[in-house]
Amino acid sequence: MTNYLFPLLTTVARYAKARFVQKTYHTEAAQEHFLLKLLQNHQDTELGRLYGLRDIKTINQFCDRVPILPYSSYEPYTNRIFQGEPNILTPDPVVYINLTSGSTGAKKLIPVTKRFQNSLKQANLASMGFLADALSNKKRKFGKLLLTNSVELLGRTPGGIEYGAASVGVLRMGKFLYEQIFTNPFETLLPNDSLVRHYICLLFALCNRNLRGVIANFPMLVLRICDYLERYGEELIIDLEKGTIANWLDLEPELISRLQSKLIANPLRAKELRHILNSEGRLTPKFIWPNLSFVATARGGTSDFYFERFPSYFGDTPVFGAVYSSAEATFSIYPDLDADGSILAIESGFFEFIPEDQWEAENPQTLLPTEVKVGEYYRLLVTNYSGFYRYDIGDVVEVVGFYNTAPLIVFRYRRGGILSATTEKTTEYHVTQVMEDLQKEFGVFLEDFCITLSENIVEPYYLVNIELRPGEKIDNPQSFIASFEVKLKEANMSYSVKRPNNFISPPRLRILAAGSFAIVRQRQLAKGVPDSQLKFPHISGDREFLAGLVVEREVMLPGDLN
């Protein structure tokens, strides 16, 4: 099957891409067709009857009659679906419930039907078509991939519906396809423990010298794969050489038996890897998989901060964004390697854009995809087969161009993710830009960072909390925090206006002990956030977010007397 699956899959994907590209010449018509077909399908659901979907015949009628709503307005309905009630938001049976991670807000229940899943699958196929063509243009090949996501379900609802992370549902429902395109067996994704799962995924992936791609939800998780590879290189080589699975891994005997039956001793490959380990001092993807074609992970938002560290692990291997998506929707499709702009997924949802001057309006006026302007920021609304209409997820995107008549968008930040000592509204995008520039200016790599607020709320100031990578140091930390001040003023005009007038006191730098952000992530995991869905916030208005961490040094600006 595998011998001809990739050419067949590539052919299907290129067809999906061509179909999608054709529709981008007629974005308005494609969007209208999607919406009216969806409304007809959903007209007799409980929410469909409430909004009179049967009588809506145009986009304007839809926008006039259906309100813009956040998740909280849908929660009573999703709770009933969780209990097993049918025909609430969708006419089709709910086959799975996506439970969002809750790492950037409250957890949400998103009903998944086969029709909803199929609508998103079209975007995934088109994305794969773009990837296949992009790789071909660069004389690179598509082939076996490494994925380390967990496939553990969180449970079953009282109505008998399986629920868990969105990626878990996708992998479980697409198990056959997974088994064909990924190099590590499906069973390697079963352990819940992150270290155990990554170890056995890497063990099987190391067997394949011709691995073509590494996939993870977020860049931080790609770096975690690299960290495990570096940390356990010697143990992995020993297991590969002998065809064994380390006995210190906490695995069920039955699973060990299943994995052992698929693992074959490979002393020649182990010898090659040991030579790399001895000569380079560590195992990294660029050396152990010389034919690696791409890394697939999320772009936009805070991704660029982590991409700064990619070359040391991946060399010049390109990064592909695949799709910009969430548990609720797929928003856009990436057309090329190393591209930040992605094409609005006009086959997978009906989209509206709220311009900045309407963000505080009680009934904001929206724009259609063909009406947006390059360089402007918008809140994104989606209507799709999940049963959510004009749903305000809170994402803010920038329009960076057009692909034919469809907008190219970049995710910038989550609207709720704003830091304000007064009313300056500093975003993750602002601080990420600043910290990227600071790393370059001072020639230093940070393990991670988070900007929080001082305990003093009368004369508040920013705390720039950083953890340095092992072996890194800042020779002049006072210059570092001074440069942070200058760059943040440039990035956020509101901060620039409020700082000199003493509405906000001077920022302070806090250098945290090694391992600090690993502790913070463990705290989030302990709250039930799946490790493959973990999104680490780089700003937090919670003054207790970093409580208990060891501060090795606190640095003030000259003249700061607070």
Coordinates of C-alpha atoms in Angstrom, one line a residue:
M1 CA 0.0 0.0 0.0
T2 CA 2.7 2.5 1.1
N3 CA 4.6 2.1 -2.2
Y4 CA 1.9 3.8 -4.2
L5 CA 0.0 5.7 -1.5
F6 CA 2.2 8.8 -1.6
P7 CA 1.9 9.3 -5.4
L8 CA -1.8 8.7 -5.1
L9 CA -2.2 11.0 -2.1
T10 CA -0.1 13.7 -3.9
T11 CA -2.3 13.5 -7.0
V12 CA -5.5 13.9 -4.9
A13 CA -3.9 16.8 -3.0
R14 CA -2.9 18.6 -6.1
Y15 CA -6.4 18.2 -7.5
A16 CA -7.8 19.7 -4.3
K17 CA -5.3 22.5 -4.5
A18 CA -6.2 23.3 -8.1
R19 CA -9.9 23.3 -7.3
F20 CA -9.3 25.6 -4.4
V21 CA -7.1 28.0 -6.4
Q22 CA -9.8 28.2 -9.1
K23 CA -12.3 29.3 -6.4
T24 CA -10.0 32.1 -5.2
Y25 CA -10.7 33.8 -8.5
H26 CA -14.3 34.0 -7.4
T27 CA -14.1 34.5 -3.6
E28 CA -17.4 36.3 -3.2
A29 CA -19.4 33.6 -5.2
A30 CA -17.6 30.8 -3.3
Q31 CA -18.4 32.3 0.0
E32 CA -22.1 32.9 -0.8
H33 CA -22.4 29.3 -2.1
F34 CA -20.9 27.9 1.1
L35 CA -23.1 30.0 3.3
L36 CA -26.4 29.4 1.6
K37 CA -25.8 25.6 1.4
L38 CA -24.9 25.5 5.1
L39 CA -28.0 27.5 6.1
Q40 CA -30.2 25.2 4.1
N41 CA -28.6 22.2 5.8
H42 CA -29.0 23.6 9.3
Q43 CA -32.4 25.3 9.0
D44 CA -34.3 22.7 11.1
T45 CA -31.9 22.5 14.0
E46 CA -32.9 24.2 17.2
L47 CA -30.6 27.2 16.6
G48 CA -31.6 27.2 12.9
R49 CA -35.3 27.6 13.9
L50 CA -34.4 30.3 16.5
Y51 CA -32.6 32.4 13.9
G52 CA -35.0 31.6 11.0
L53 CA -32.3 30.3 8.8
R54 CA -35.0 28.9 6.4
D55 CA -36.0 32.4 5.4
I56 CA -32.4 33.8 4.8
K57 CA -31.6 34.0 1.1
T58 CA -28.7 36.5 1.0
I59 CA -25.5 37.4 2.8
N60 CA -27.0 40.7 3.9
Q61 CA -30.0 39.0 5.4
F62 CA -27.8 36.6 7.3
C63 CA -25.7 39.5 8.7
D64 CA -28.8 41.5 9.7
R65 CA -30.6 38.6 11.4
V66 CA -27.9 36.6 13.1
P67 CA -26.0 38.2 15.9
I68 CA -22.2 38.1 16.4
L69 CA -21.6 35.8 19.4
P70 CA -18.7 34.5 21.5
Y71 CA -18.4 31.0 22.8
S72 CA -20.2 31.8 26.0
S73 CA -23.5 32.2 24.1
Y74 CA -23.1 28.7 22.6
E75 CA -22.1 27.0 25.9
P76 CA -25.7 26.2 27.0
Y77 CA -26.2 24.4 23.7
T78 CA -22.8 22.5 23.7
N79 CA -23.5 21.4 27.2
R80 CA -26.7 19.8 26.1
I81 CA -24.9 18.2 23.2
F82 CA -22.4 16.8 25.7
Q83 CA -25.4 15.2 27.5
G84 CA -26.4 13.5 24.2
E85 CA -29.3 15.8 22.9
P86 CA -29.5 15.6 19.0
N87 CA -30.3 18.3 16.5
I88 CA -29.2 21.3 18.6
L89 CA -26.5 23.0 16.5
T90 CA -26.2 20.4 13.7
P91 CA -28.7 18.1 12.0
D92 CA -26.0 15.4 11.6
P93 CA -25.0 13.1 14.5
V94 CA -22.1 14.4 16.6
V95 CA -19.3 11.8 16.4
Y96 CA -16.7 13.5 18.5
I97 CA -16.3 16.6 20.7
N98 CA -13.2 18.8 20.5
L99 CA -12.2 20.0 23.9
T100 CA -10.0 23.0 23.5
S101 CA -6.8 23.2 25.5
G102 CA -7.7 26.0 27.9
S103 CA -4.1 27.2 27.8
T104 CA -5.2 30.7 26.8
G105 CA -8.7 30.8 28.2
A106 CA -11.6 28.7 29.4
K107 CA -12.1 25.2 27.9
K108 CA -14.7 24.9 25.2
L109 CA -16.7 22.0 23.7
I110 CA -16.9 22.0 19.9
P111 CA -19.2 19.4 18.3
V112 CA -17.7 17.5 15.4
T113 CA -19.8 15.8 12.7
K114 CA -18.6 13.9 9.6
R115 CA -19.8 16.8 7.4
F116 CA -17.8 19.3 9.6
Q117 CA -14.8 17.0 9.4
N118 CA -15.0 16.6 5.7
S119 CA -15.3 20.4 5.1
L120 CA -12.0 20.8 7.0
K121 CA -10.4 17.9 5.2
Q122 CA -10.7 19.8 1.9
A123 CA -8.4 22.5 3.4
N124 CA -5.9 19.9 4.6
L125 CA -5.8 18.3 1.2
A126 CA -5.3 21.7 -0.6
S127 CA -2.6 22.5 1.9
M128 CA -0.9 19.2 1.1
G129 CA -1.1 20.0 -2.6
F130 CA 0.6 23.4 -2.1
L131 CA 3.3 21.6 -0.1
A132 CA 3.9 19.0 -2.7
D133 CA 4.3 21.6 -5.4
A134 CA 6.5 23.8 -3.2
L135 CA 8.8 20.9 -2.4
S136 CA 9.0 19.9 -6.0
N137 CA 10.0 23.5 -6.9
K138 CA 12.9 23.3 -4.4
K139 CA 13.9 19.8 -5.6
R140 CA 12.8 18.3 -2.3
K141 CA 10.6 15.2 -1.8
F142 CA 7.5 14.4 0.2
G143 CA 7.7 11.2 2.2
K144 CA 7.4 9.6 5.6
L145 CA 6.8 12.0 8.6
L146 CA 7.4 12.1 12.3
L147 CA 4.6 13.1 14.7
T148 CA 4.6 12.9 18.5
N149 CA 1.1 14.0 19.4
S150 CA -0.8 12.0 22.0
V151 CA -4.0 10.2 20.9
E152 CA -5.3 9.6 24.3
L153 CA -9.0 10.3 24.7
L154 CA -10.2 12.3 27.7
G155 CA -13.4 10.3 28.0
R156 CA -16.9 9.7 26.8
T157 CA -19.8 12.0 27.4
P158 CA -23.0 10.9 29.2
G159 CA -24.4 10.6 25.6
G160 CA -21.6 8.2 24.7
I161 CA -19.6 10.6 22.5
E162 CA -15.8 10.4 22.6
Y163 CA -14.2 13.7 23.5
G164 CA -10.6 15.1 23.7
A165 CA -8.2 17.4 22.0
A166 CA -9.0 18.3 18.4
S167 CA -5.8 16.6 17.1
V168 CA -6.7 13.4 18.9
G169 CA -10.0 13.2 17.1
V170 CA -8.4 13.8 13.7
L171 CA -5.7 11.2 14.3
R172 CA -8.1 8.6 15.6
M173 CA -10.7 9.1 12.8
G174 CA -7.9 9.1 10.2
K175 CA -5.9 6.2 11.7
F176 CA -5.6 4.3 8.4
L177 CA -4.1 7.3 6.6
Y178 CA -1.8 8.0 9.6
E179 CA -0.4 4.5 9.5
Q180 CA 0.6 5.0 5.9
I181 CA 2.3 8.4 6.0
F182 CA 4.0 8.6 9.4
T183 CA 7.2 6.7 10.1
N184 CA 6.4 5.9 13.7
P185 CA 3.6 3.3 14.4
F186 CA 0.3 4.6 15.7
E187 CA 1.0 2.7 18.9
T188 CA 3.8 5.1 19.7
L189 CA 1.3 7.8 20.3
L190 CA -0.7 5.9 22.9
P191 CA 1.4 6.8 26.1
N192 CA 0.1 9.9 27.9
D193 CA 3.4 10.7 29.5
S194 CA 5.3 13.2 27.3
L195 CA 8.8 11.8 27.8
V196 CA 7.8 8.2 27.2
R197 CA 5.8 9.0 24.1
H198 CA 8.6 11.2 22.6
Y199 CA 11.2 8.6 23.4
I200 CA 9.5 5.7 21.5
C201 CA 8.4 8.0 18.7
L202 CA 12.0 9.1 18.2
L203 CA 13.3 5.5 18.5
F204 CA 11.2 4.4 15.5
A205 CA 11.9 7.6 13.6
L206 CA 15.6 7.1 14.0
C207 CA 15.3 3.8 12.1
N208 CA 14.4 5.8 9.0
R209 CA 17.3 7.7 7.6
N210 CA 15.2 9.1 4.8
L211 CA 12.6 10.8 7.0
R212 CA 11.1 13.8 5.1
G213 CA 9.1 15.8 7.6
V214 CA 8.7 16.7 11.3
I215 CA 5.3 17.9 12.4
A216 CA 4.1 19.6 15.6
N217 CA 1.2 21.9 16.5
F218 CA 3.5 24.7 17.6
P219 CA 7.2 25.7 17.2
M220 CA 7.8 25.3 20.9
L221 CA 6.8 21.6 20.6
V222 CA 9.2 21.2 17.7
L223 CA 12.0 22.4 19.9
R224 CA 10.8 20.0 22.6
I225 CA 11.3 17.1 20.1
C226 CA 14.8 18.4 19.5
D227 CA 15.5 18.7 23.2
Y228 CA 14.4 15.1 23.9
L229 CA 16.6 13.9 20.9
E230 CA 19.6 15.7 22.3
R231 CA 19.0 14.7 25.9
Y232 CA 18.5 11.0 25.2
G233 CA 20.7 10.4 22.2
E234 CA 22.9 7.8 23.7
E235 CA 20.0 5.8 25.1
L236 CA 18.2 5.9 21.8
I237 CA 21.3 4.6 19.9
I238 CA 21.7 1.7 22.3
D239 CA 18.0 0.7 21.9
L240 CA 18.2 1.0 18.2
E241 CA 21.4 -1.1 18.0
K242 CA 19.9 -3.9 20.1
G243 CA 16.2 -3.6 18.9
T244 CA 15.1 -3.0 22.5
I245 CA 12.9 -0.6 24.4
A246 CA 14.5 1.0 27.5
N247 CA 13.3 -0.7 30.6
W248 CA 13.1 2.6 32.5
L249 CA 10.1 3.7 30.3
D250 CA 6.8 3.3 32.2
L251 CA 4.8 1.3 29.6
E252 CA 2.1 -1.2 29.9
P253 CA 3.4 -4.8 29.2
E254 CA 0.9 -5.3 26.4
L255 CA 2.0 -2.0 24.7
I256 CA 5.6 -3.0 25.1
S257 CA 4.9 -6.3 23.4
R258 CA 3.1 -4.6 20.5
L259 CA 5.9 -2.0 20.0
Q260 CA 8.6 -4.7 20.4
S261 CA 7.1 -6.7 17.6
K262 CA 7.5 -3.7 15.2
L263 CA 11.0 -2.8 16.2
I264 CA 14.0 -4.3 14.4
A265 CA 17.6 -4.1 15.6
N266 CA 19.6 -1.8 13.3
P267 CA 23.3 -1.9 14.2
L268 CA 24.4 -0.1 11.0
R269 CA 22.1 2.8 11.6
A270 CA 23.1 2.9 15.2
K271 CA 26.8 3.0 14.2
E272 CA 26.0 6.0 11.9
L273 CA 24.2 7.8 14.6
R274 CA 27.0 7.2 17.2
H275 CA 29.5 8.7 14.8
I276 CA 27.3 11.8 14.5
L277 CA 26.9 12.0 18.3
N278 CA 30.7 11.7 18.8
S279 CA 31.6 14.2 16.1
E280 CA 28.8 16.8 16.7
G281 CA 28.4 16.2 20.4
R282 CA 24.6 15.8 20.1
L283 CA 22.0 14.4 17.8
T284 CA 20.1 17.0 15.7
P285 CA 17.6 16.6 12.9
K286 CA 19.8 18.2 10.2
F287 CA 22.5 15.6 10.7
I288 CA 20.5 12.4 11.5
W289 CA 18.0 13.0 8.7
P290 CA 20.1 14.4 5.9
N291 CA 17.1 14.3 3.4
L292 CA 14.7 16.1 5.7
S293 CA 12.5 18.3 3.4
F294 CA 10.4 20.4 5.7
V295 CA 9.1 21.1 9.2
A296 CA 5.4 21.7 9.5
T297 CA 4.2 23.9 12.4
A298 CA 2.1 27.0 13.2
R299 CA 3.3 30.3 11.9
G300 CA 2.2 33.8 13.1
G301 CA 1.7 35.0 16.6
T302 CA 4.7 34.2 18.7
S303 CA 6.2 31.6 16.4
D304 CA 9.0 33.8 15.1
F305 CA 10.5 33.9 18.6
Y306 CA 11.0 30.2 18.5
F307 CA 12.0 30.1 14.8
E308 CA 15.2 31.9 15.8
R309 CA 16.5 28.7 17.3
F310 CA 15.5 26.4 14.4
P311 CA 18.7 26.8 12.3
S312 CA 20.8 25.2 15.0
Y313 CA 18.7 22.1 14.8
F314 CA 17.4 22.1 11.2
G315 CA 19.9 24.2 9.2
D316 CA 18.1 25.7 6.2
T317 CA 15.2 23.2 6.2
P318 CA 12.1 25.3 5.3
V319 CA 9.1 25.7 7.6
F320 CA 5.6 25.1 6.3
G321 CA 2.5 26.5 8.1
A322 CA 0.1 23.9 6.6
V323 CA -3.2 25.5 7.9
Y324 CA -4.1 28.2 10.4
S325 CA -6.7 26.5 12.5
S326 CA -8.3 25.9 15.9
A327 CA -10.6 23.4 17.4
E328 CA -13.5 25.5 16.1
A329 CA -12.4 26.1 12.5
T330 CA -9.8 26.1 9.8
F331 CA -9.2 29.7 8.8
S332 CA -6.6 29.7 6.1
I333 CA -4.2 27.6 4.0
Y334 CA -0.5 28.3 3.5
P335 CA 0.5 28.4 -0.2
D336 CA 4.3 28.0 0.2
L337 CA 7.2 27.1 2.3
D338 CA 8.6 29.8 4.7
A339 CA 5.5 32.0 4.0
D340 CA 3.7 33.9 6.8
G341 CA 0.7 34.9 4.7
S342 CA -2.0 32.2 4.3
I343 CA -5.0 32.1 2.0
L344 CA -8.5 32.4 3.6
A345 CA -10.0 28.9 3.6
I346 CA -13.1 29.9 1.5
E347 CA -14.2 26.2 1.1
S348 CA -14.2 25.5 4.8
G349 CA -16.2 28.4 6.3
F350 CA -18.0 31.6 5.7
F351 CA -15.8 34.5 7.0
E352 CA -16.4 38.1 8.1
F353 CA -13.9 40.7 9.3
I354 CA -14.5 43.3 12.0
P355 CA -12.3 46.4 11.4
E356 CA -10.5 48.0 14.3
D357 CA -12.8 51.0 14.5
Q358 CA -15.7 48.7 15.1
W359 CA -14.2 46.5 17.9
E360 CA -15.9 48.4 20.7
A361 CA -19.2 48.8 18.9
E362 CA -22.3 47.1 20.3
N363 CA -23.3 45.9 16.8
P364 CA -20.1 46.0 14.8
Q365 CA -20.3 46.4 11.0
T366 CA -18.3 43.6 9.2
L367 CA -16.5 43.4 5.9
L368 CA -16.5 40.5 3.5
P369 CA -13.2 38.9 2.4
T370 CA -13.0 40.9 -0.8
E371 CA -13.6 44.2 1.1
V372 CA -10.6 44.1 3.5
K373 CA -7.5 46.2 3.0
V374 CA -3.8 45.2 3.1
G375 CA -2.0 46.3 6.2
E376 CA -5.2 46.5 8.3
Y377 CA -6.0 44.4 11.4
Y378 CA -9.3 42.6 11.9
R379 CA -11.2 40.4 14.3
L380 CA -12.1 37.3 12.4
L381 CA -15.7 35.7 12.5
V382 CA -16.5 32.3 11.1
T383 CA -19.6 30.4 10.3
N384 CA -19.2 26.7 9.6
Y385 CA -20.6 23.2 10.0
S386 CA -19.8 23.0 13.7
G387 CA -23.1 24.9 14.1
F388 CA -21.6 28.2 15.2
Y389 CA -22.7 31.3 13.3
R390 CA -20.7 34.6 13.1
Y391 CA -18.6 33.1 15.8
D392 CA -16.1 35.5 17.4
I393 CA -13.1 33.4 18.4
G394 CA -11.2 36.5 19.5
D395 CA -8.3 36.1 17.0
V396 CA -6.8 39.2 15.4
V397 CA -5.4 38.9 12.0
E398 CA -3.5 41.2 9.7
V399 CA -4.2 41.2 5.9
V400 CA -0.9 41.1 4.2
G401 CA -2.0 40.7 0.6
F402 CA -4.3 38.8 -1.8
Y403 CA -4.1 35.5 -3.6
N404 CA -6.2 36.3 -6.6
T405 CA -9.3 37.7 -4.9
A406 CA -8.9 35.9 -1.6
P407 CA -7.1 37.7 1.3
L408 CA -3.8 36.5 2.6
I409 CA -3.9 36.7 6.4
V410 CA -1.4 36.3 9.3
F411 CA -2.5 35.5 12.9
R412 CA -1.2 38.3 15.2
Y413 CA -2.7 37.7 18.6
R414 CA -5.7 36.6 20.6
R415 CA -7.7 39.7 21.5
G416 CA -8.1 38.7 25.1
G417 CA -4.3 38.4 25.4
I418 CA -3.6 42.0 26.1
L419 CA -1.4 43.5 28.8
S420 CA -2.3 46.8 30.3
A421 CA -0.7 48.6 33.3
T422 CA -3.2 51.4 32.5
T423 CA -4.8 51.4 29.1
E424 CA -1.9 50.9 26.7
K425 CA -3.0 47.4 25.4
T426 CA 0.4 45.7 24.7
T427 CA -0.1 42.5 22.7
E428 CA 1.9 39.3 22.4
Y429 CA 2.8 40.5 18.9
H430 CA 4.4 43.7 20.3
V431 CA 6.5 41.9 22.9
T432 CA 7.5 39.1 20.6
Q433 CA 8.8 41.5 18.0
V434 CA 10.8 43.3 20.8
M435 CA 12.3 40.1 22.2
E436 CA 13.3 38.8 18.8
D437 CA 15.2 42.1 18.1
L438 CA 16.8 42.0 21.6
Q439 CA 18.1 38.5 21.0
K440 CA 19.8 39.7 17.8
E441 CA 21.1 42.9 19.3
F442 CA 22.7 41.3 22.3
G443 CA 23.7 38.0 20.5
V444 CA 21.9 35.9 23.1
F445 CA 19.3 33.1 23.0
L446 CA 16.5 33.0 25.5
E447 CA 14.9 29.7 26.6
D448 CA 11.6 31.7 26.9
F449 CA 10.1 34.9 28.3
C450 CA 6.9 36.3 29.8
I451 CA 6.0 39.9 30.5
T452 CA 4.0 40.4 33.6
L453 CA 2.9 43.4 35.8
S454 CA 4.4 44.5 39.1
E455 CA 2.6 43.9 42.4
N456 CA 2.5 47.7 42.8
I457 CA -0.7 48.7 41.2
V458 CA -0.5 52.4 42.1
E459 CA 2.7 52.9 40.2
P460 CA 2.7 49.8 37.9
Y461 CA 5.5 48.7 35.7
Y462 CA 6.4 45.8 33.4
L463 CA 8.4 42.9 34.6
V464 CA 10.5 41.4 31.8
N465 CA 10.9 37.8 33.0
I466 CA 13.5 35.9 30.9
E467 CA 15.2 32.5 31.2
L468 CA 18.5 32.2 29.4
R469 CA 19.4 29.1 27.4
P470 CA 22.2 27.0 29.0
G471 CA 25.6 28.6 28.5
E472 CA 24.1 32.0 27.6
K473 CA 24.6 35.3 29.5
I474 CA 23.9 39.0 29.1
D475 CA 27.0 41.0 29.7
N476 CA 25.1 44.3 30.3
P477 CA 21.6 43.5 31.6
Q478 CA 20.9 47.2 32.2
S479 CA 21.5 48.0 28.5
F480 CA 19.2 45.0 27.7
I481 CA 16.2 46.5 29.7
A482 CA 16.9 50.0 28.4
S483 CA 16.8 48.6 24.9
F484 CA 13.5 46.8 25.7
E485 CA 12.1 50.1 26.8
V486 CA 13.0 51.8 23.5
K487 CA 11.9 49.0 21.3
L488 CA 8.5 48.6 23.1
K489 CA 7.8 52.3 22.6
E490 CA 8.5 51.9 18.9
A491 CA 6.3 48.8 18.7
N492 CA 3.3 50.1 20.8
M493 CA 2.6 53.8 20.4
S494 CA 0.2 53.8 23.3
Y495 CA 2.9 52.5 25.6
S496 CA 5.2 55.2 24.3
V497 CA 2.6 57.9 25.1
K498 CA 1.9 56.7 28.6
R499 CA 5.4 56.0 29.8
P500 CA 7.0 59.5 29.9
N501 CA 3.9 60.9 31.7
N502 CA 4.5 58.4 34.5
F503 CA 1.3 56.6 34.0
I504 CA 3.6 53.5 33.8
S505 CA 6.8 53.3 35.8
P506 CA 10.1 52.1 34.2
P507 CA 10.3 48.3 33.4
R508 CA 12.5 45.9 35.2
L509 CA 14.4 42.9 34.0
R510 CA 14.1 39.6 35.9
I511 CA 16.6 36.8 35.1
L512 CA 15.0 33.6 36.2
A513 CA 16.8 30.4 37.2
A514 CA 17.3 27.6 34.7
G515 CA 14.2 25.4 34.4
S516 CA 11.8 28.1 35.4
F517 CA 9.5 28.0 32.4
A518 CA 9.5 24.2 32.5
I519 CA 7.9 24.6 35.9
V520 CA 5.3 27.0 34.5
R521 CA 4.5 24.5 31.7
Q522 CA 4.1 21.7 34.2
R523 CA 1.7 23.8 36.1
Q524 CA -0.4 24.2 33.0
L525 CA -0.3 20.5 32.2
A526 CA -1.4 19.8 35.8
K527 CA -4.5 21.8 35.1
G528 CA -5.4 19.4 32.3
V529 CA -4.0 21.1 29.2
P530 CA -2.8 18.4 26.7
D531 CA 0.9 18.7 26.2
S532 CA 0.5 18.7 22.4
Q533 CA -1.9 21.6 22.6
L534 CA 0.0 23.7 25.1
K535 CA 0.4 27.4 24.0
F536 CA 2.6 29.3 26.3
P537 CA 1.5 33.0 27.0
H538 CA 4.2 35.6 26.6
I539 CA 2.2 38.3 28.4
S540 CA 0.1 37.8 31.5
G541 CA -2.0 40.2 33.5
D542 CA -2.1 37.6 36.3
R543 CA 0.4 38.9 38.8
E544 CA 0.7 35.4 40.3
F545 CA 1.4 33.6 37.0
L546 CA 5.1 33.2 37.7
A547 CA 4.8 33.1 41.5
G548 CA 7.3 30.9 43.3
L549 CA 10.0 30.9 40.6
V550 CA 13.6 31.7 41.6
V551 CA 14.7 35.2 40.4
E552 CA 18.5 35.1 40.1
R553 CA 18.8 38.8 39.4
E554 CA 16.5 41.9 39.1
V555 CA 17.7 44.8 37.1
M556 CA 16.4 48.4 37.0
L557 CA 16.9 51.2 34.6
P558 CA 19.2 54.1 35.8
G559 CA 17.2 56.5 37.9
D560 CA 14.4 54.1 38.8
L561 CA 13.7 54.8 42.4
N562 CA 10.5 52.8 42.8

